[in-house]
């Protein structure tokens, strides 16, 4: 219990350092763009496949159940609401927590044990700013964009499945899907993934940045980053959904 | 005759990690332009001593002076300013794996100089030619041998023309020919630029080539110091075992 509290405190202090460094020069724009590319374009295929799979499976599973209640017609509404409001943001963030959380922790951990972070430090190159601030900002920006990509592909997957099963007209599908969505739902659900991106990346950076030892410890840091990052996404989601209910109602 | 100026002074340095006492009152003195070899077996606190000199580790007690500045009391900005006058050659080279040799050197130069891109590239090519690897610019560290990595790391350490060079095991794991090449480069730095060097090593060949003063550490204390001949002729069993 003491160890857990110590870790929570240390991660909070690490996040505090991030905010302290965020608006200080130099701004490392070139590295930020490189990290956005690493985070975004290299995760895109994974996110698209995940989204497509979610859409198809959700459509297949729900059709039978809705048909039993004579409510098959509301399938597009149900699909859009569940994908955009909850499944898209959370599944995208969990998939990215696996890929990016582990990747960031392993990369920074390797840099630590091979003294590359010390080399940055002794060359007066501000490693925290260069390595941590850029990675966290990249995740904060790219998580929502990847979530939008996941949502769109999930809806397309759902439509494709509906088309094969019931020859549903695409205009009807689109009309129905978007009639039940409010702008606030879309904006809030997408924006909350910035918070998930922040949590996943700050935990990944923290796990890797302070690794001591060798390759075994780097592996453990990567695993810890995925586990803690994923748990934080789920806990933060509960809080964010509660907040959205307070702000925007059901 | 000019009075020798101390470039580096370490006074009664103590450091422990948890219950493990690593340094127990180490004192080191390096004159400007001299080369000091810090020797000793594994785990005697040699690397920890070196990291104190650039503020990577804070001491529990004692004083560290570099170029008249007390390192352990400098604020972040003054420490960074001092670090620009110190080159550090890490044990494994610590080259950034995601960058080519040219990018590794440019990364440091771009941030700490006002040179144009063309001038920087010229300086980088001059530096890698100086370490006898003129065609390595486009290579990644993973494509190079241990000796080549060390030489490129040395080129990166001196790219900002520092006054002081700190070397952590500059020749560990290298074949005798590479040991001689790297050691000769360190000697040339002293001859051509008057750089003050502190080198951590347990490689006798390297120490013999580069050092004009040796310090032998044992269990976190200075066991003996003097010229290499003086250390070699000591009758202390640990020194006799070390020098064979």
XYZ file of C-alpha atoms in Angstrom:
494
model
C 0.000 0.000 0.000
C 2.835 2.377 0.931
C 4.601 1.511 -2.333
C 1.428 2.216 -4.348
C 0.958 5.584 -2.650
C 4.615 6.413 -3.254
C 4.209 5.578 -6.936
C 1.043 7.688 -7.219
C 2.877 10.597 -5.569
C 5.907 10.158 -7.822
C 3.760 10.078 -10.992
C 1.872 13.171 -9.789
C 5.191 14.960 -9.183
C 6.373 13.865 -12.635
C 3.174 15.297 -14.155
C 3.798 18.495 -12.172
C 7.277 18.764 -13.720
C 5.657 18.322 -17.140
C 3.360 21.327 -16.567
C 6.280 23.309 -15.133
C 8.336 22.701 -18.286
C 5.489 22.984 -20.804
C 5.671 26.730 -21.455
C 9.430 27.155 -21.041
C 11.832 27.561 -23.939
C 13.086 25.825 -26.042
C 9.843 24.520 -27.565
C 11.275 21.514 -29.477
C 8.804 21.933 -32.366
C 10.701 19.635 -34.716
C 10.769 16.787 -32.185
C 7.081 17.350 -31.376
C 6.164 16.912 -35.040
C 8.334 13.779 -35.238
C 6.611 12.353 -32.170
C 3.153 13.193 -33.572
C 4.118 11.273 -36.688
C 5.410 8.346 -34.607
C 2.278 8.377 -32.458
C -0.250 9.089 -35.188
C 0.670 7.656 -38.540
C 2.340 4.553 -37.113
C -0.691 3.727 -34.957
C -3.263 4.495 -37.647
C -3.474 1.051 -39.234
C -3.906 -0.620 -35.844
C -6.662 1.834 -34.923
C -8.426 1.418 -38.286
C -8.439 -2.379 -38.012
C -9.723 -2.120 -34.431
C -12.461 0.313 -35.471
C -13.581 -1.802 -38.403
C -13.734 -4.892 -36.232
C -15.716 -3.098 -33.515
C -18.277 -1.814 -36.054
C -18.819 -5.160 -37.740
C -19.010 -7.182 -34.516
C -21.273 -4.684 -32.762
C -23.623 -4.665 -35.752
C -23.702 -8.469 -36.003
C -24.223 -9.007 -32.273
C -26.868 -6.321 -31.845
C -29.037 -7.140 -34.851
C -30.369 -10.403 -33.442
C -31.036 -8.935 -30.015
C -32.809 -5.862 -31.417
C -34.840 -8.062 -33.791
C -36.184 -10.018 -30.838
C -37.776 -6.794 -29.551
C -38.829 -5.655 -33.023
C -36.361 -2.802 -32.838
C -33.980 -3.698 -35.681
C -34.606 -0.294 -37.224
C -32.791 1.492 -34.415
C -29.549 -0.393 -35.117
C -27.821 2.643 -36.754
C -28.768 4.845 -33.753
C -27.483 2.288 -31.297
C -24.318 1.759 -33.285
C -23.541 5.480 -33.524
C -24.278 6.172 -29.875
C -22.249 3.287 -28.515
C -19.311 3.770 -30.866
C -19.001 7.559 -30.627
C -19.870 8.009 -26.973
C -18.045 5.107 -25.395
C -16.615 2.172 -27.293
C -14.585 4.149 -29.838
C -12.787 6.425 -27.335
C -12.156 3.723 -24.741
C -11.084 0.908 -27.068
C -8.854 3.265 -29.079
C -7.231 4.504 -25.872
C -6.716 0.983 -24.545
C -5.175 -0.180 -27.818
C -2.906 2.879 -27.811
C -2.053 2.320 -24.144
C -0.706 -1.078 -25.201
C 1.210 0.167 -28.198
C 2.389 3.612 -27.089
C 2.605 3.133 -23.330
C 4.904 0.133 -23.742
C 6.806 1.751 -26.613
C 7.495 4.980 -24.749
C 8.554 3.182 -21.548
C 10.827 0.778 -23.432
C 12.418 3.522 -25.527
C 13.113 5.868 -22.618
C 14.162 2.943 -20.418
C 16.694 1.802 -23.022
C 17.971 5.354 -23.325
C 18.363 5.518 -19.547
C 20.286 2.247 -19.164
C 22.574 3.060 -22.104
C 23.257 6.498 -20.572
C 21.734 8.396 -23.516
C 19.592 10.442 -21.111
C 22.698 11.266 -19.060
C 24.422 12.247 -22.318
C 21.598 14.705 -23.041
C 21.867 16.036 -19.488
C 25.636 16.636 -19.575
C 25.328 18.281 -22.992
C 22.888 20.751 -21.359
C 20.107 19.567 -23.689
C 17.252 19.345 -21.149
C 16.208 15.704 -21.638
C 12.884 16.075 -19.812
C 11.799 18.773 -22.228
C 13.086 16.940 -25.293
C 11.927 13.432 -24.421
C 8.944 13.757 -22.087
C 7.163 17.003 -22.967
C 7.166 16.214 -26.702
C 5.863 12.659 -26.239
C 3.084 13.673 -23.854
C 1.963 16.562 -26.071
C 1.996 14.299 -29.125
C -0.313 11.832 -27.351
C -2.628 14.592 -26.100
C -3.071 15.794 -29.700
C -3.099 12.446 -31.521
C -5.421 10.382 -29.279
C -8.543 12.392 -30.291
C -7.584 12.340 -33.974
C -7.059 8.585 -33.895
C -10.342 8.191 -32.020
C -12.177 10.085 -34.778
C -10.575 7.740 -37.328
C -11.656 4.735 -35.259
C -15.242 6.045 -34.923
C -15.587 6.688 -38.655
C -14.250 3.271 -39.627
C -16.399 1.553 -36.981
C -19.529 3.184 -38.416
C -18.461 2.240 -41.940
C -17.861 -1.332 -40.761
C -21.281 -1.371 -39.110
C -22.898 -0.052 -42.278
C -21.075 -2.605 -44.435
C -22.344 -5.398 -42.215
C -25.895 -3.978 -42.320
C -25.702 -3.714 -46.081
C -24.756 -7.360 -46.417
C -27.422 -8.516 -43.949
C -30.398 -6.330 -44.781
C -29.619 -4.263 -47.879
C -29.963 -1.065 -45.843
C -29.840 2.195 -47.809
C -26.822 4.284 -46.812
C -28.878 7.541 -46.608
C -31.229 5.946 -44.151
C -28.309 4.575 -42.163
C -26.571 7.959 -42.000
C -29.802 9.841 -41.155
C -30.644 7.483 -38.360
C -27.132 7.225 -37.006
C -26.640 10.976 -36.714
C -30.178 11.841 -35.613
C -29.508 10.458 -32.169
C -26.083 12.066 -31.711
C -25.698 15.505 -30.159
C -22.707 17.713 -30.933
C -21.855 17.777 -27.234
C -21.691 13.952 -27.232
C -19.230 13.925 -30.101
C -17.071 16.766 -28.792
C -16.903 15.629 -25.186
C -16.351 11.941 -25.993
C -13.571 12.753 -28.430
C -11.960 15.399 -26.249
C -11.818 13.102 -23.240
C -9.301 10.957 -25.113
C -6.821 13.848 -24.740
C -6.982 13.145 -21.014
C -6.477 9.424 -21.715
C -3.522 10.295 -23.968
C -2.035 12.406 -21.217
C -2.406 9.617 -18.647
C -1.024 6.865 -20.904
C 1.986 8.910 -22.006
C 2.860 10.387 -18.610
C 2.827 6.889 -17.079
C 4.880 5.510 -20.000
C 7.413 8.323 -19.725
C 7.629 8.029 -15.940
C 8.113 4.244 -16.108
C 10.932 4.526 -18.646
C 12.615 7.728 -17.497
C 13.603 6.413 -14.084
C 14.533 2.827 -14.962
C 17.538 1.524 -13.060
C 19.313 -1.656 -14.018
C 19.311 -3.423 -17.375
C 17.114 -4.970 -20.041
C 15.029 -6.920 -17.491
C 14.050 -3.700 -15.749
C 13.251 -2.081 -19.115
C 10.841 -4.953 -19.868
C 9.226 -4.582 -16.457
C 8.860 -0.834 -16.986
C 7.098 -1.422 -20.315
C 4.708 -3.930 -18.744
C 4.015 -1.592 -15.806
C 3.306 1.266 -18.206
C 0.675 -0.790 -20.059
C -1.021 -2.060 -16.905
C -1.126 1.284 -15.060
C -1.926 3.234 -18.234
C -4.877 0.944 -19.100
C -6.242 1.037 -15.551
C -6.021 4.815 -15.467
C -7.900 5.041 -18.776
C -10.747 2.929 -17.348
C -10.893 4.831 -14.045
C -10.685 8.206 -15.789
C -13.481 7.119 -18.148
C -15.834 6.510 -15.214
C -15.099 9.996 -13.907
C -15.405 11.614 -17.328
C -18.760 9.925 -18.057
C -20.036 11.125 -14.693
C -18.824 14.617 -15.514
C -20.520 14.550 -18.921
C -23.794 13.493 -17.300
C -23.542 16.435 -14.911
C -22.668 18.876 -17.695
C -24.864 17.666 -20.546
C -27.388 15.281 -18.987
C -28.217 11.793 -20.351
C 57.553 29.711 -13.763
C 53.779 29.924 -13.732
C 51.857 28.575 -10.790
C 49.770 25.549 -11.896
C 46.069 26.270 -11.760
C 43.696 23.640 -10.519
C 41.005 22.960 -13.121
C 39.256 20.339 -10.992
C 39.309 19.951 -7.227
C 37.331 17.340 -5.325
C 37.559 17.590 -1.542
C 36.545 14.858 0.857
C 33.673 13.554 -1.283
C 31.175 11.192 0.340
C 28.307 9.396 -1.382
C 26.047 6.538 -0.340
C 23.128 4.874 -2.116
C 20.865 3.666 0.668
C 23.045 1.803 3.144
C 25.785 1.255 0.573
C 28.639 3.714 1.008
C 30.263 4.221 -2.388
C 32.660 7.123 -1.783
C 34.200 7.666 1.669
C 36.170 10.891 1.557
C 37.713 10.967 -1.929
C 39.885 13.944 -2.877
C 41.148 14.584 -6.412
C 43.170 17.445 -7.883
C 43.725 18.019 -11.603
C 45.875 20.840 -12.944
C 44.970 22.615 -16.145
C 46.157 20.602 -19.150
C 46.957 17.493 -17.144
C 45.606 13.967 -17.597
C 44.630 12.055 -14.486
C 43.776 8.354 -14.635
C 41.490 7.111 -11.880
C 42.016 3.390 -11.522
C 40.740 0.597 -9.341
C 38.665 -2.551 -9.451
C 34.963 -2.769 -10.294
C 32.515 -1.205 -7.838
C 35.046 1.099 -6.202
C 33.074 4.234 -7.069
C 35.069 5.469 -10.075
C 32.083 6.231 -12.322
C 30.154 7.728 -9.396
C 33.077 10.090 -8.797
C 33.067 11.175 -12.449
C 29.303 11.803 -12.503
C 29.668 14.160 -9.537
C 31.927 16.401 -11.624
C 29.112 17.265 -14.055
C 26.340 17.374 -11.464
C 24.680 14.129 -12.564
C 24.886 12.989 -8.937
C 24.715 15.192 -5.853
C 27.211 14.501 -3.079
C 26.225 13.662 0.495
C 29.226 15.630 1.759
C 32.334 17.264 0.370
C 33.096 19.901 -2.264
C 33.474 19.727 -6.041
C 35.150 22.635 -7.817
C 35.474 22.863 -11.593
C 37.088 25.943 -13.155
C 36.652 27.830 -9.900
C 32.920 27.046 -9.637
C 31.448 24.877 -6.934
C 29.465 22.338 -8.953
C 27.374 21.014 -6.076
C 26.002 24.510 -5.342
C 25.322 25.773 -8.873
C 21.771 26.480 -10.018
C 20.471 24.677 -13.111
C 21.322 27.459 -15.551
C 24.903 27.965 -14.267
C 25.426 24.205 -14.183
C 24.340 23.926 -17.831
C 26.702 26.756 -18.739
C 29.569 24.928 -17.039
C 28.607 21.642 -18.710
C 29.185 23.225 -22.112
C 32.867 23.514 -21.186
C 33.066 19.818 -20.299
C 33.066 16.924 -22.749
C 31.917 13.569 -21.371
C 32.789 10.276 -23.004
C 30.416 7.619 -21.677
C 31.394 4.001 -21.126
C 29.138 2.649 -23.875
C 29.407 5.754 -26.045
C 25.774 6.743 -25.337
C 25.234 7.729 -28.971
C 21.564 8.394 -29.800
C 20.535 5.223 -31.686
C 17.755 6.851 -33.658
C 20.178 9.315 -35.264
C 23.008 8.976 -37.779
C 26.533 9.977 -36.779
C 26.072 13.358 -38.440
C 22.764 13.927 -36.642
C 24.311 12.871 -33.319
C 26.951 15.567 -33.613
C 24.647 18.161 -35.165
C 22.124 17.672 -32.381
C 24.605 19.089 -29.868
C 26.063 21.705 -32.201
C 22.728 23.056 -33.467
C 21.503 23.872 -29.983
C 24.677 25.409 -28.628
C 26.132 27.358 -31.530
C 25.013 30.055 -33.923
C 26.671 28.405 -36.913
C 24.803 28.050 -40.198
C 23.834 24.559 -41.378
C 26.746 24.552 -43.865
C 29.246 25.613 -41.193
C 27.943 22.980 -38.796
C 28.268 20.221 -41.394
C 31.831 21.349 -42.134
C 32.684 21.225 -38.431
C 31.071 17.795 -38.044
C 33.023 16.376 -40.975
C 36.201 17.882 -39.545
C 35.465 16.196 -36.185
C 34.778 12.752 -37.647
C 37.868 13.039 -39.851
C 39.838 13.893 -36.703
C 38.817 10.559 -35.165
C 39.753 8.820 -38.423
C 36.216 7.959 -39.492
C 35.665 10.387 -42.368
C 33.055 8.239 -44.126
C 30.886 7.471 -41.092
C 28.561 10.500 -41.331
C 25.539 8.613 -42.664
C 25.958 5.497 -40.528
C 23.790 4.641 -37.539
C 25.481 3.629 -34.267
C 24.081 0.086 -34.611
C 26.071 -0.333 -37.833
C 29.409 0.451 -36.148
C 31.935 -1.545 -34.119
C 32.630 -0.798 -30.436
C 35.841 1.060 -31.254
C 34.174 3.157 -33.953
C 31.330 4.066 -31.585
C 33.843 5.186 -28.960
C 35.638 7.368 -31.501
C 32.394 8.967 -32.671
C 31.371 9.470 -29.031
C 34.721 11.193 -28.510
C 34.064 13.399 -31.544
C 30.667 14.329 -30.066
C 32.210 15.004 -26.655
C 34.673 17.515 -28.121
C 32.507 19.064 -30.841
C 31.894 22.170 -28.691
C 35.656 22.467 -28.018
C 35.482 21.934 -24.255
C 38.293 22.752 -21.795
C 37.804 19.508 -19.879
C 37.250 15.932 -21.012
C 35.863 13.291 -18.674
C 36.192 9.710 -19.904
C 34.385 6.793 -18.294
C 36.258 3.626 -19.272
C 37.210 4.940 -22.714
C 38.729 1.633 -23.855
C 36.707 -1.057 -22.081
C 35.827 -3.965 -24.332
C 38.090 -2.841 -27.179
C 40.826 -4.844 -28.881
C 44.428 -3.685 -28.239
C 44.655 -1.842 -31.567
C 41.470 0.118 -30.826
C 42.694 0.784 -27.256
C 45.803 2.391 -28.708
C 43.805 4.394 -31.294
C 41.378 5.826 -28.702
C 44.180 6.483 -26.196
C 46.252 8.251 -28.849
C 43.289 10.466 -29.713
C 42.942 11.474 -26.063
C 46.670 12.267 -25.985
C 46.369 14.352 -29.163
C 43.590 16.379 -27.553
C 45.889 17.312 -24.741
C 48.764 18.150 -27.086
C 46.688 20.119 -29.620
C 44.122 21.795 -27.395
C 45.542 21.642 -23.874
C 42.435 19.849 -22.596
C 42.370 18.714 -18.972
C 41.342 15.064 -18.835
C 40.146 12.776 -16.094
C 39.827 9.204 -17.292
C 38.323 6.357 -15.344
C 40.007 3.179 -16.454
C 41.151 -0.227 -15.422
C 42.985 -0.655 -18.709
C 46.714 -0.385 -17.989
C 47.690 0.173 -21.622
C 45.329 3.128 -21.852
C 46.507 4.539 -18.506
C 50.142 4.230 -19.578
C 49.526 6.100 -22.824
C 47.410 8.966 -21.510
C 48.100 9.566 -17.812
C 50.683 11.767 -16.199
C 49.120 11.225 -12.789
C 47.287 8.215 -11.402
C 44.856 7.755 -8.544
C 43.987 4.312 -7.253
C 40.601 3.886 -5.594
C 39.727 1.039 -3.291
C 36.452 0.621 -1.383
C 35.535 4.259 -1.931
C 38.848 5.702 -0.717
C 42.024 6.889 -2.431
C 44.466 4.098 -1.677
C 47.435 5.625 -3.486
C 48.329 8.342 -5.987
C 51.325 9.452 -7.985
C 52.873 8.726 -11.346
C 52.111 5.347 -12.867
C 55.668 4.222 -12.080
C 55.176 5.179 -8.447
C 51.887 3.277 -8.295
C 53.393 0.282 -10.048
C 56.310 0.103 -7.614
C 54.055 0.246 -4.562
C 54.247 -2.778 -2.291
C 50.583 -2.604 -1.318
C 49.057 -5.998 -2.194
C 46.012 -4.474 -3.949
C 48.206 -2.350 -6.184
C 50.518 -5.271 -6.879
C 47.517 -7.396 -7.835
C 46.169 -4.628 -10.108
C 49.456 -3.929 -11.897
C 50.214 -7.638 -12.097
